[in-house]
Short mmCIF file of C-alpha atoms in Angstrom, two decimals:
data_model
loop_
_atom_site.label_atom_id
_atom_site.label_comp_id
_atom_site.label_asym_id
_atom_site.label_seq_id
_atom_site.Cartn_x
_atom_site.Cartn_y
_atom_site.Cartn_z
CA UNK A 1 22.00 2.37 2.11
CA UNK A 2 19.53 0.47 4.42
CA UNK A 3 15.86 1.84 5.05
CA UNK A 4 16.97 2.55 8.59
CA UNK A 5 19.28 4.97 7.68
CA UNK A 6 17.32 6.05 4.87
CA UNK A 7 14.62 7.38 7.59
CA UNK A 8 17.56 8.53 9.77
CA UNK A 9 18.53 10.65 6.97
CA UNK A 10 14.82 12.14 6.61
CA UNK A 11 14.89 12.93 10.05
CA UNK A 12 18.03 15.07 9.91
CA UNK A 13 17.30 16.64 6.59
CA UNK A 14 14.44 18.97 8.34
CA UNK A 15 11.85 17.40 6.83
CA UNK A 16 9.85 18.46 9.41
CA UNK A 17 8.09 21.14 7.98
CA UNK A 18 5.37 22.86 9.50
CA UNK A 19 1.72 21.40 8.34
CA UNK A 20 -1.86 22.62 8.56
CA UNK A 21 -3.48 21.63 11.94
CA UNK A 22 -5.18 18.35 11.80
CA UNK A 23 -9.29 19.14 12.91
CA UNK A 24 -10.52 18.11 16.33
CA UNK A 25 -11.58 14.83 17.04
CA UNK A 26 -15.06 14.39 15.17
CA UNK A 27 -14.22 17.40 13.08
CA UNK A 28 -12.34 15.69 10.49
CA UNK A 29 -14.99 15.45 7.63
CA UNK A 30 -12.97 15.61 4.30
CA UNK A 31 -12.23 13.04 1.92
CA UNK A 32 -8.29 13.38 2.22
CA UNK A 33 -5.74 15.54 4.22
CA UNK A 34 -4.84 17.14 0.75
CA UNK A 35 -1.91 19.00 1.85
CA UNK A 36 -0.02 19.84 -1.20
CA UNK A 37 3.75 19.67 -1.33
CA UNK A 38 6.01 20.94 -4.28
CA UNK A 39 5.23 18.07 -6.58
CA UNK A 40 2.51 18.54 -9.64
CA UNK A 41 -0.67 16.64 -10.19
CA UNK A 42 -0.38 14.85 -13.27
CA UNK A 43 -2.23 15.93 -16.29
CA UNK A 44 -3.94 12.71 -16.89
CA UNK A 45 -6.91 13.66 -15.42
CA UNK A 46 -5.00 13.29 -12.28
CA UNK A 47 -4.25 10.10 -12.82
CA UNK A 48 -0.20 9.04 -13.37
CA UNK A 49 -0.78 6.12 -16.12
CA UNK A 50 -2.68 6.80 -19.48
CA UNK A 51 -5.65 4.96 -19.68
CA UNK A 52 -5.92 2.06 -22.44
CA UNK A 53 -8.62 2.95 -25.09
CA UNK A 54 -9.73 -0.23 -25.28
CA UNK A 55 -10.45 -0.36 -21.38
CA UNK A 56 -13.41 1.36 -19.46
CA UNK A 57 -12.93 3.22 -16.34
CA UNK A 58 -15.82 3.72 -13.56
CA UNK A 59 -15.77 5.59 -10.56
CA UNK A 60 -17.57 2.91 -7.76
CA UNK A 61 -18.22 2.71 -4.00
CA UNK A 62 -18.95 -0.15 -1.89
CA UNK A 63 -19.29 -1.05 1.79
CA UNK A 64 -16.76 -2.86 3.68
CA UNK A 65 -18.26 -5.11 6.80
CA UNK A 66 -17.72 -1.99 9.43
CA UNK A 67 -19.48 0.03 7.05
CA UNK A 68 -16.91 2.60 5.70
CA UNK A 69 -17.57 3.36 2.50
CA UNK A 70 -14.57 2.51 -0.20
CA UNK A 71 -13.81 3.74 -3.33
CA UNK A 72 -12.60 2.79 -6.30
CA UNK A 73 -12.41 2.49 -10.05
CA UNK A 74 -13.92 -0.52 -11.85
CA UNK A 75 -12.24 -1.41 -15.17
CA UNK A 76 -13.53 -3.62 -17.97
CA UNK A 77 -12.67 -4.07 -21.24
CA UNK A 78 -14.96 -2.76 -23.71
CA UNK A 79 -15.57 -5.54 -26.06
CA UNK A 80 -15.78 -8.28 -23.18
CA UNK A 81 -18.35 -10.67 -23.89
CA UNK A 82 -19.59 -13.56 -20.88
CA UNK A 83 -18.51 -13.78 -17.34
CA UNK A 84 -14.93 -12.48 -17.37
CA UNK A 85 -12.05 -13.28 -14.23
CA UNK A 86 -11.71 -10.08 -12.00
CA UNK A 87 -9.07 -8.74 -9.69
CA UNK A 88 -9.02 -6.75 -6.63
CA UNK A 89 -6.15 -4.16 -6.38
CA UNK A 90 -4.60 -1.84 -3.95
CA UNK A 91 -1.25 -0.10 -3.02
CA UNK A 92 1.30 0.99 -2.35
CA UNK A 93 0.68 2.00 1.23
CA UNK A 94 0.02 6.05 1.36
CA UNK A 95 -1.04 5.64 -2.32
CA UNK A 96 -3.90 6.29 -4.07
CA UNK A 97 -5.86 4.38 -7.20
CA UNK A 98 -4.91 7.22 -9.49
CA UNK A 99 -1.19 5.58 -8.88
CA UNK A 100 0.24 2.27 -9.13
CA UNK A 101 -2.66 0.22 -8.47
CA UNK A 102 -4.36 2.17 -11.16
CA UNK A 103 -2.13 1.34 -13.72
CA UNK A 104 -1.97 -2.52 -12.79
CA UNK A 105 -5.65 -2.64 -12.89
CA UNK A 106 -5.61 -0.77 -16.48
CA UNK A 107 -2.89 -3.19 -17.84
CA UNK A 108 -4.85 -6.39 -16.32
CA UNK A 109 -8.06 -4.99 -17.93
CA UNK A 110 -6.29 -4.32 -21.21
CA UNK A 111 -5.34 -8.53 -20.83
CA UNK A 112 -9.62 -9.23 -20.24
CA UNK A 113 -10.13 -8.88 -16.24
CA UNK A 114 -12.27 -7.15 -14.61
CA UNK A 115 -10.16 -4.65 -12.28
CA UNK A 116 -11.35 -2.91 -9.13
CA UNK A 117 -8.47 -0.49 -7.40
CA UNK A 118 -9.53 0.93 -4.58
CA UNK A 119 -8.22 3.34 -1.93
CA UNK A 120 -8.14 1.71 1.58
CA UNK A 121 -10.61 2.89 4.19
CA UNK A 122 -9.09 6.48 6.10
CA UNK A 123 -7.59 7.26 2.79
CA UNK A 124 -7.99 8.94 -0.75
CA UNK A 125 -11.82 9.32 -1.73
CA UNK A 126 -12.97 6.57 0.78
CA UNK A 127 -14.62 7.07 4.32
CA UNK A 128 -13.62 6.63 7.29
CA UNK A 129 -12.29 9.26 10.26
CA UNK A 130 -10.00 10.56 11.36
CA UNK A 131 -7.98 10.66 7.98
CA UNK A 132 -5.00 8.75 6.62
CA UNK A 133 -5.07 6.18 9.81
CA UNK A 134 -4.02 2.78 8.91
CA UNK A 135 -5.37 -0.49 10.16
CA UNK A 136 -3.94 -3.56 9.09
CA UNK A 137 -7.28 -5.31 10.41
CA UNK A 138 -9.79 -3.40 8.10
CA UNK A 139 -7.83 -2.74 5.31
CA UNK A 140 -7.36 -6.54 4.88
CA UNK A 141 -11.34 -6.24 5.57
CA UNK A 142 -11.18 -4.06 2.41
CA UNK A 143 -10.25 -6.58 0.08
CA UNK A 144 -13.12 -9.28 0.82
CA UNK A 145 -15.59 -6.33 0.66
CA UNK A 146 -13.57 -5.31 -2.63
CA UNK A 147 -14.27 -9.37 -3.84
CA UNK A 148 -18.15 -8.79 -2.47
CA UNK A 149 -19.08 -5.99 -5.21
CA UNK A 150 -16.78 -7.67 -7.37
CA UNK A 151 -19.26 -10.78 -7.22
CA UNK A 152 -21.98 -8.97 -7.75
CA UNK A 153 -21.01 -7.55 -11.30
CA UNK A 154 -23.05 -9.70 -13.63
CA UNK A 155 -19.86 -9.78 -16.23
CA UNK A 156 -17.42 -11.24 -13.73
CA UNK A 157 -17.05 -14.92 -12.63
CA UNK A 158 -16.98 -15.15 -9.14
CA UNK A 159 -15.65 -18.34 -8.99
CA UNK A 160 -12.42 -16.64 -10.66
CA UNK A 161 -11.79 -13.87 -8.51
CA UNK A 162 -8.21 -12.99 -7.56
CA UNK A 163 -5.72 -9.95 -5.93
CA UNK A 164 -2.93 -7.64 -6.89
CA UNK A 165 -1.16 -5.69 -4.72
CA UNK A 166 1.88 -3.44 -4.54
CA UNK A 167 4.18 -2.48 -1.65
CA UNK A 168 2.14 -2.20 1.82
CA UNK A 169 -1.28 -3.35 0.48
CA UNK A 170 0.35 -6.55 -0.35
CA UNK A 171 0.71 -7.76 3.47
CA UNK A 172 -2.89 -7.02 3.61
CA UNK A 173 -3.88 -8.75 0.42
CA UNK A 174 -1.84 -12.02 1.17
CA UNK A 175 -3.86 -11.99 4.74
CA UNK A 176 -7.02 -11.39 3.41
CA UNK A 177 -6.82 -14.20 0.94
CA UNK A 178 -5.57 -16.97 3.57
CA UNK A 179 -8.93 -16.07 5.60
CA UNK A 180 -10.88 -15.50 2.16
CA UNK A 181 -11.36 -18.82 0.11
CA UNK A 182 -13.19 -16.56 -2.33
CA UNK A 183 -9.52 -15.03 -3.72
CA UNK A 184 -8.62 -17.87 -6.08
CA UNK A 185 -5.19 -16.41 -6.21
CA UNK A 186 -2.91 -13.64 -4.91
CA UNK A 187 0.07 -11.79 -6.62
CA UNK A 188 2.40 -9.31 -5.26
CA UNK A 189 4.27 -6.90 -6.47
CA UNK A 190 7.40 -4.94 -4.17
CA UNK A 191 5.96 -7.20 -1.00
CA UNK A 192 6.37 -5.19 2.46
CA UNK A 193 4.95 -6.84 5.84
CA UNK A 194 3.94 -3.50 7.10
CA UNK A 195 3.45 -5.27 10.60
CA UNK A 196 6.55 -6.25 10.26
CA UNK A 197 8.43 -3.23 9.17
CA UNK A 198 6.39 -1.47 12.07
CA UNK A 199 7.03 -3.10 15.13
CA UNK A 200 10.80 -4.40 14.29
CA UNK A 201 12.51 -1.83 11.58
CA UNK A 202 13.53 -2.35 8.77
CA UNK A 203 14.81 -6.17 8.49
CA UNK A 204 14.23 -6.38 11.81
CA UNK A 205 17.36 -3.82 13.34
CA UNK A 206 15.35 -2.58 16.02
CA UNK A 207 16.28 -4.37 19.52
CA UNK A 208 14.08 -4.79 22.21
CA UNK A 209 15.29 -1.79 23.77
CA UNK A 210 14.34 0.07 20.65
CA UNK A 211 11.14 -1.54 20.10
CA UNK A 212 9.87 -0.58 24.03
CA UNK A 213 11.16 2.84 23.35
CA UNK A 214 8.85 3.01 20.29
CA UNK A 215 5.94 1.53 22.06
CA UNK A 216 6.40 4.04 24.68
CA UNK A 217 6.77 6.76 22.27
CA UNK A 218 3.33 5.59 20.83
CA UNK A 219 1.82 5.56 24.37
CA UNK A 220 3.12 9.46 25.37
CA UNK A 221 1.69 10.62 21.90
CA UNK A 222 -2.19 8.80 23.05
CA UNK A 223 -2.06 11.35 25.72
CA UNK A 224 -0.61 14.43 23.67
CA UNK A 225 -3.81 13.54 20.76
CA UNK A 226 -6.00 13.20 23.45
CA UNK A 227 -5.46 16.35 25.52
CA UNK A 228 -4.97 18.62 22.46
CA UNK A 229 -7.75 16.99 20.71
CA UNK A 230 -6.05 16.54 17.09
CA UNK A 231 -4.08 13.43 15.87
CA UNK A 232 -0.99 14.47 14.82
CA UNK A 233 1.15 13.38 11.60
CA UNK A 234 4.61 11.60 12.77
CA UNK A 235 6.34 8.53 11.11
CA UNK A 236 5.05 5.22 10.70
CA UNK A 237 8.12 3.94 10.42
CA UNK A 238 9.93 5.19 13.60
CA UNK A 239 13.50 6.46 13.34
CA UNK A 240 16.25 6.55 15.84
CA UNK A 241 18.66 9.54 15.85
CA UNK A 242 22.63 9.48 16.71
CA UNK A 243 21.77 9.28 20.75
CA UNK A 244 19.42 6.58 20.21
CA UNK A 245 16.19 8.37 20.92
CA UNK A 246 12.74 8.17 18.81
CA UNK A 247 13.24 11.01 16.42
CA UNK A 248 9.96 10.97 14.08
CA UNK A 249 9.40 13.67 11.35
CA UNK A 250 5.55 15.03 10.10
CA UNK A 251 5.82 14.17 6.73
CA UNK A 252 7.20 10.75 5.10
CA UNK A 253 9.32 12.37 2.45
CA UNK A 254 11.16 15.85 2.15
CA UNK A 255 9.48 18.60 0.24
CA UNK A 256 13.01 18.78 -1.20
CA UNK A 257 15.34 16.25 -1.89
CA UNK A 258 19.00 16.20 0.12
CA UNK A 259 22.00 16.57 -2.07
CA UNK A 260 23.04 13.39 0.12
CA UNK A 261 20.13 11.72 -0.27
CA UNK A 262 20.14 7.64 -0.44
CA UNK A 263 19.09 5.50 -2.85
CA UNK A 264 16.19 4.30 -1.24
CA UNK A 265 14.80 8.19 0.20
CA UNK A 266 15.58 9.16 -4.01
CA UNK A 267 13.56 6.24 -5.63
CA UNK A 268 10.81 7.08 -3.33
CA UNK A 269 10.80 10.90 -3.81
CA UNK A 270 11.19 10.34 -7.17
CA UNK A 271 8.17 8.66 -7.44
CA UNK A 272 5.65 10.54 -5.08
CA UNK A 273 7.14 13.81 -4.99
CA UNK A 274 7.64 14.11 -8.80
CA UNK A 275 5.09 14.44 -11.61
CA UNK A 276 5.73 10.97 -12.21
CA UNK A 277 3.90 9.58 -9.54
CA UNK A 278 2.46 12.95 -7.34
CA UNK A 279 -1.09 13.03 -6.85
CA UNK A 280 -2.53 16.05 -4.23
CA UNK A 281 -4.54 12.79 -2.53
CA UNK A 282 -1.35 10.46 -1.62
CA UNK A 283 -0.12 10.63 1.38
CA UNK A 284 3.48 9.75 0.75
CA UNK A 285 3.15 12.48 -2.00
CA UNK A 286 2.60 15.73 0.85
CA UNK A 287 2.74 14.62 4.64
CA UNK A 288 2.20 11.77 7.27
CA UNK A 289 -0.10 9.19 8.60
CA UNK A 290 -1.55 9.66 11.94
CA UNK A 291 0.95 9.60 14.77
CA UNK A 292 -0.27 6.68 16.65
CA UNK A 293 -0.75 4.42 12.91
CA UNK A 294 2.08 1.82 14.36
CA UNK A 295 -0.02 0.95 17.39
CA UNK A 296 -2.88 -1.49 15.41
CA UNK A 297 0.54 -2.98 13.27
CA UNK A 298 2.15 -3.95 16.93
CA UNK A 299 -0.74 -5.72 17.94
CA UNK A 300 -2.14 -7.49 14.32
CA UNK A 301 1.00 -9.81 13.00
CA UNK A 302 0.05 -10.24 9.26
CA UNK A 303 1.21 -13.46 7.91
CA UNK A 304 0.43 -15.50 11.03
CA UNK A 305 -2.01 -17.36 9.06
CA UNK A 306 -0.58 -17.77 5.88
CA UNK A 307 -0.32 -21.40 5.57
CA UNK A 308 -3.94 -21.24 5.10
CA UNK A 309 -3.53 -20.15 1.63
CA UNK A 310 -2.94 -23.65 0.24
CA UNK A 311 -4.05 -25.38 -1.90
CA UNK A 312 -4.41 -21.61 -3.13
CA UNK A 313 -1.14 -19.86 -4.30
CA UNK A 314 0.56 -16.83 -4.41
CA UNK A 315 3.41 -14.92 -7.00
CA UNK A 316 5.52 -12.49 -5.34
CA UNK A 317 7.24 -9.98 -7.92
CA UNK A 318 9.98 -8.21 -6.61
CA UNK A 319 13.19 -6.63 -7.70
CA UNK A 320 16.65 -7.82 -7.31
CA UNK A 321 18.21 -4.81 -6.24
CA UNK A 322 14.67 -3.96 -3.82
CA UNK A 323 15.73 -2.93 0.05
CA UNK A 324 12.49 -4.65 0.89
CA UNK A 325 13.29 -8.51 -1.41
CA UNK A 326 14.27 -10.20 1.74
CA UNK A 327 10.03 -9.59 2.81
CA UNK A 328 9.20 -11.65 0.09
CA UNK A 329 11.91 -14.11 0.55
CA UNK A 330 11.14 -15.22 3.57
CA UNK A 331 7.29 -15.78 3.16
CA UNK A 332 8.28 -17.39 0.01
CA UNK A 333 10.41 -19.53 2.61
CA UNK A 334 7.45 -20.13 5.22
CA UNK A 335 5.33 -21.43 2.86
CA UNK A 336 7.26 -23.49 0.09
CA UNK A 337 4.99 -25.22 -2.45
CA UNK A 338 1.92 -22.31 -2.33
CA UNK A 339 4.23 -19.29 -2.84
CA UNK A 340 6.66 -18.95 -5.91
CA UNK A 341 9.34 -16.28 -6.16
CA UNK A 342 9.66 -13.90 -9.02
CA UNK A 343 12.81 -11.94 -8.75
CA UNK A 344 13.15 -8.91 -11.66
CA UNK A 345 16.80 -8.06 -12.61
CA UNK A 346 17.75 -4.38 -12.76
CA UNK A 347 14.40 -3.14 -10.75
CA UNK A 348 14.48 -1.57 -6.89
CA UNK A 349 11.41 -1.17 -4.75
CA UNK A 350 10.09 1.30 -6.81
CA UNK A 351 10.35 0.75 -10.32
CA UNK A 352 7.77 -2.05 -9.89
CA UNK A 353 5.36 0.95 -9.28
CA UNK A 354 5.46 1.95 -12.79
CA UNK A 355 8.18 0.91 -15.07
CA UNK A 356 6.05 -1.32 -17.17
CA UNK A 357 9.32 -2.18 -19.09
CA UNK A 358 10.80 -3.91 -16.07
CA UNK A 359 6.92 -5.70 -14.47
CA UNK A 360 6.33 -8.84 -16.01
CA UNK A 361 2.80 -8.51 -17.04
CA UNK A 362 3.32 -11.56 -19.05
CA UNK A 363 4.18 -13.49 -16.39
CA UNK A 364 1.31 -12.17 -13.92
CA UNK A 365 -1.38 -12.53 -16.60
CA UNK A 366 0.01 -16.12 -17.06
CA UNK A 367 -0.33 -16.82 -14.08
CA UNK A 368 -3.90 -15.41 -12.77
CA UNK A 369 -4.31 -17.67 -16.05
CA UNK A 370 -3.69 -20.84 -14.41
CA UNK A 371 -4.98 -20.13 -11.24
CA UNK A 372 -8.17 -18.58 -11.80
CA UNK A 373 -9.25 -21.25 -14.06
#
């Protein structure tokens, strides 16, 4: 079944469950929303990946240029001699470090980079208020600020400095490094243009009727935040009901999961709302992002610039049986020569999350390899 429907199907399953008010404008001081649904926090630590025992984890936090602070977790391998290649890493979008791009950056350490995940401004343990709001604008700011502290470690090469991403973040990694000559190299992993998916659906069903309807549905909801002073949680993904009308939900996933349920809303929940991938910080694990999230993604195309990335190049990783492949095919397509195509058989969306028995390490190492040389 199509993402479309795979929202519609949220939004008639009564997801919408009634959340804790969000605080007052100005009032929103915590580190995360933290609402916490019916998965379990793993007993890693919290974290969803064991950590490699040849690999050392640090808890960091840096600056980006608007001066949010961002958090992350620096790994380095712990016989490393010399100035080693580093990668930035982020995603999936609503995810935190103690997920996916946790585990990438402890299998790329366990291979001799230096790994920083992070969790993007608004989000997880980072700054920035009000909570869980996305902007495609400074969290692509997040990964040069990610490559400054990066270039400041005395054991990394900055002259070798590359990005990983997974799912959303990936958009925003890909833009960051065609403005950023200092990213070497870019890989992706389960690519989604979050602009994209934003302002036009999910490959691109929405018509211009429906698109106006969802700008306007963004406009009423400025006024609603700003005369009850809170900023709701609705979809950032907008979904249309049976009569055609906006029908957004509070939380991005069930609490439960739908007999019924599609493919795509059970490879998600089984991920975030599971103890294989929950974690009390994510917010695709217990609720929404801010109501009015789609607004910055209308107005901020990523991959307008993406021819800039040559002589540079990219590797997008994405599975063959993935309801989002066709975002990676086509900027594969736009820019022929700088971005290759890797296509895993057998893996959807999500197994490139996690399912280190279906991502091709092998192939990513080999090729950070080659490029960051």
């Amino acid at each position: 079944m199509q993402r479309r429907k795979a929202l519609g199907l949220i939004a008639a399953t009564g997801a919408a469950a009634t959340l804790p008010a969000v605080p007052a404008f100005g009032a929103d001081k915590g580190q995360s929303a933290g609402i916490t649904g019916s998965g379990k926090p793993s007993a890693k630590g919290g974290y969803t990946f064991t950590q490699d025992k040849n690999v050392k984890r640090t808890s960091v936090r840096f600056k980006n240029r608007y001066g949010f602070t961002v958090a992350g977790d620096l790994y380095v391998p712990k016989n490393a001699r010399g100035k080693l290649p580093a990668l930035v890493l982020s995603g999936p979008f609503g995810a935190v470090t103690e997920q996916s791009s946790g585990l990438y950056a402890n299998e790329f350490a366990r291979c001799g980079y230096v790994t920083l995940a992070f969790d993007p401004s608004f989000t997880g343990e980072s700054g920035g208020t009000p909570r869980d709001v996305a902007s495609p604008d400074i969290y692509t700011e997040d990964f040069s600020a990610a490559v400054d502290f990066l270039g400041l470690q005395r054991n990394v090469d900055r002259e070798r400095i590359g990005a990983q991403a997974v799912c959303g973040l990936s958009g925003m990694a890909l833009t960051a490094a065609a403005a950023d000559s200092r990213i070497k190299a870019v890989a992706t992993a389960s690519m989604y243009d979050m602009s994209r998916s934003m302002s036009r659906g999910h490959q691109d069903f929405y018509t211009r009727e429906q698109r106006q309807k969802v700008v306007d549905h963004l406009s009423r909801q400025r006024w609603i935040d700003a005369e009850n002073g809170t900023y709701a949680r609705l979809s950032h993904e907008v979904p249309f009901d049976e009569a055609g009308n906006v029908a957004p939900t509070n939380r991005i996933l069930p609490q439960t999961l739908p007999a019924d349920a599609d493919p795509v809303t059970t490879a998600f929940f089984d991920y975030y709302r599971t103890e294989r991938g929950y974690h009390p910080r994510s917010i695709n694990s217990n609720t929404a992002w801010t109501a009015t999230t789609p607004m910055s993604f209308f107005g901020f195309p990523l991959m307008a610039n993406i021819d800039l990335l040559a002589p540079r190049k990219a590797l997008l990783v994405a599975g063959a049986d993935a309801h989002s492949l066709y975002y990676s095919q086509d900027v594969a397509a736009q820019v022929p020569g700088t971005v290759d195509l890797l296509i895993v058989p057998g893996a959807d969306h999500v197994d490139l999350y996690d399912r280190k028995d279906l991502i091709p390490f092998d192939k990513l190492d080999e090729f950070f390899t080659k490029n960051l040389a």
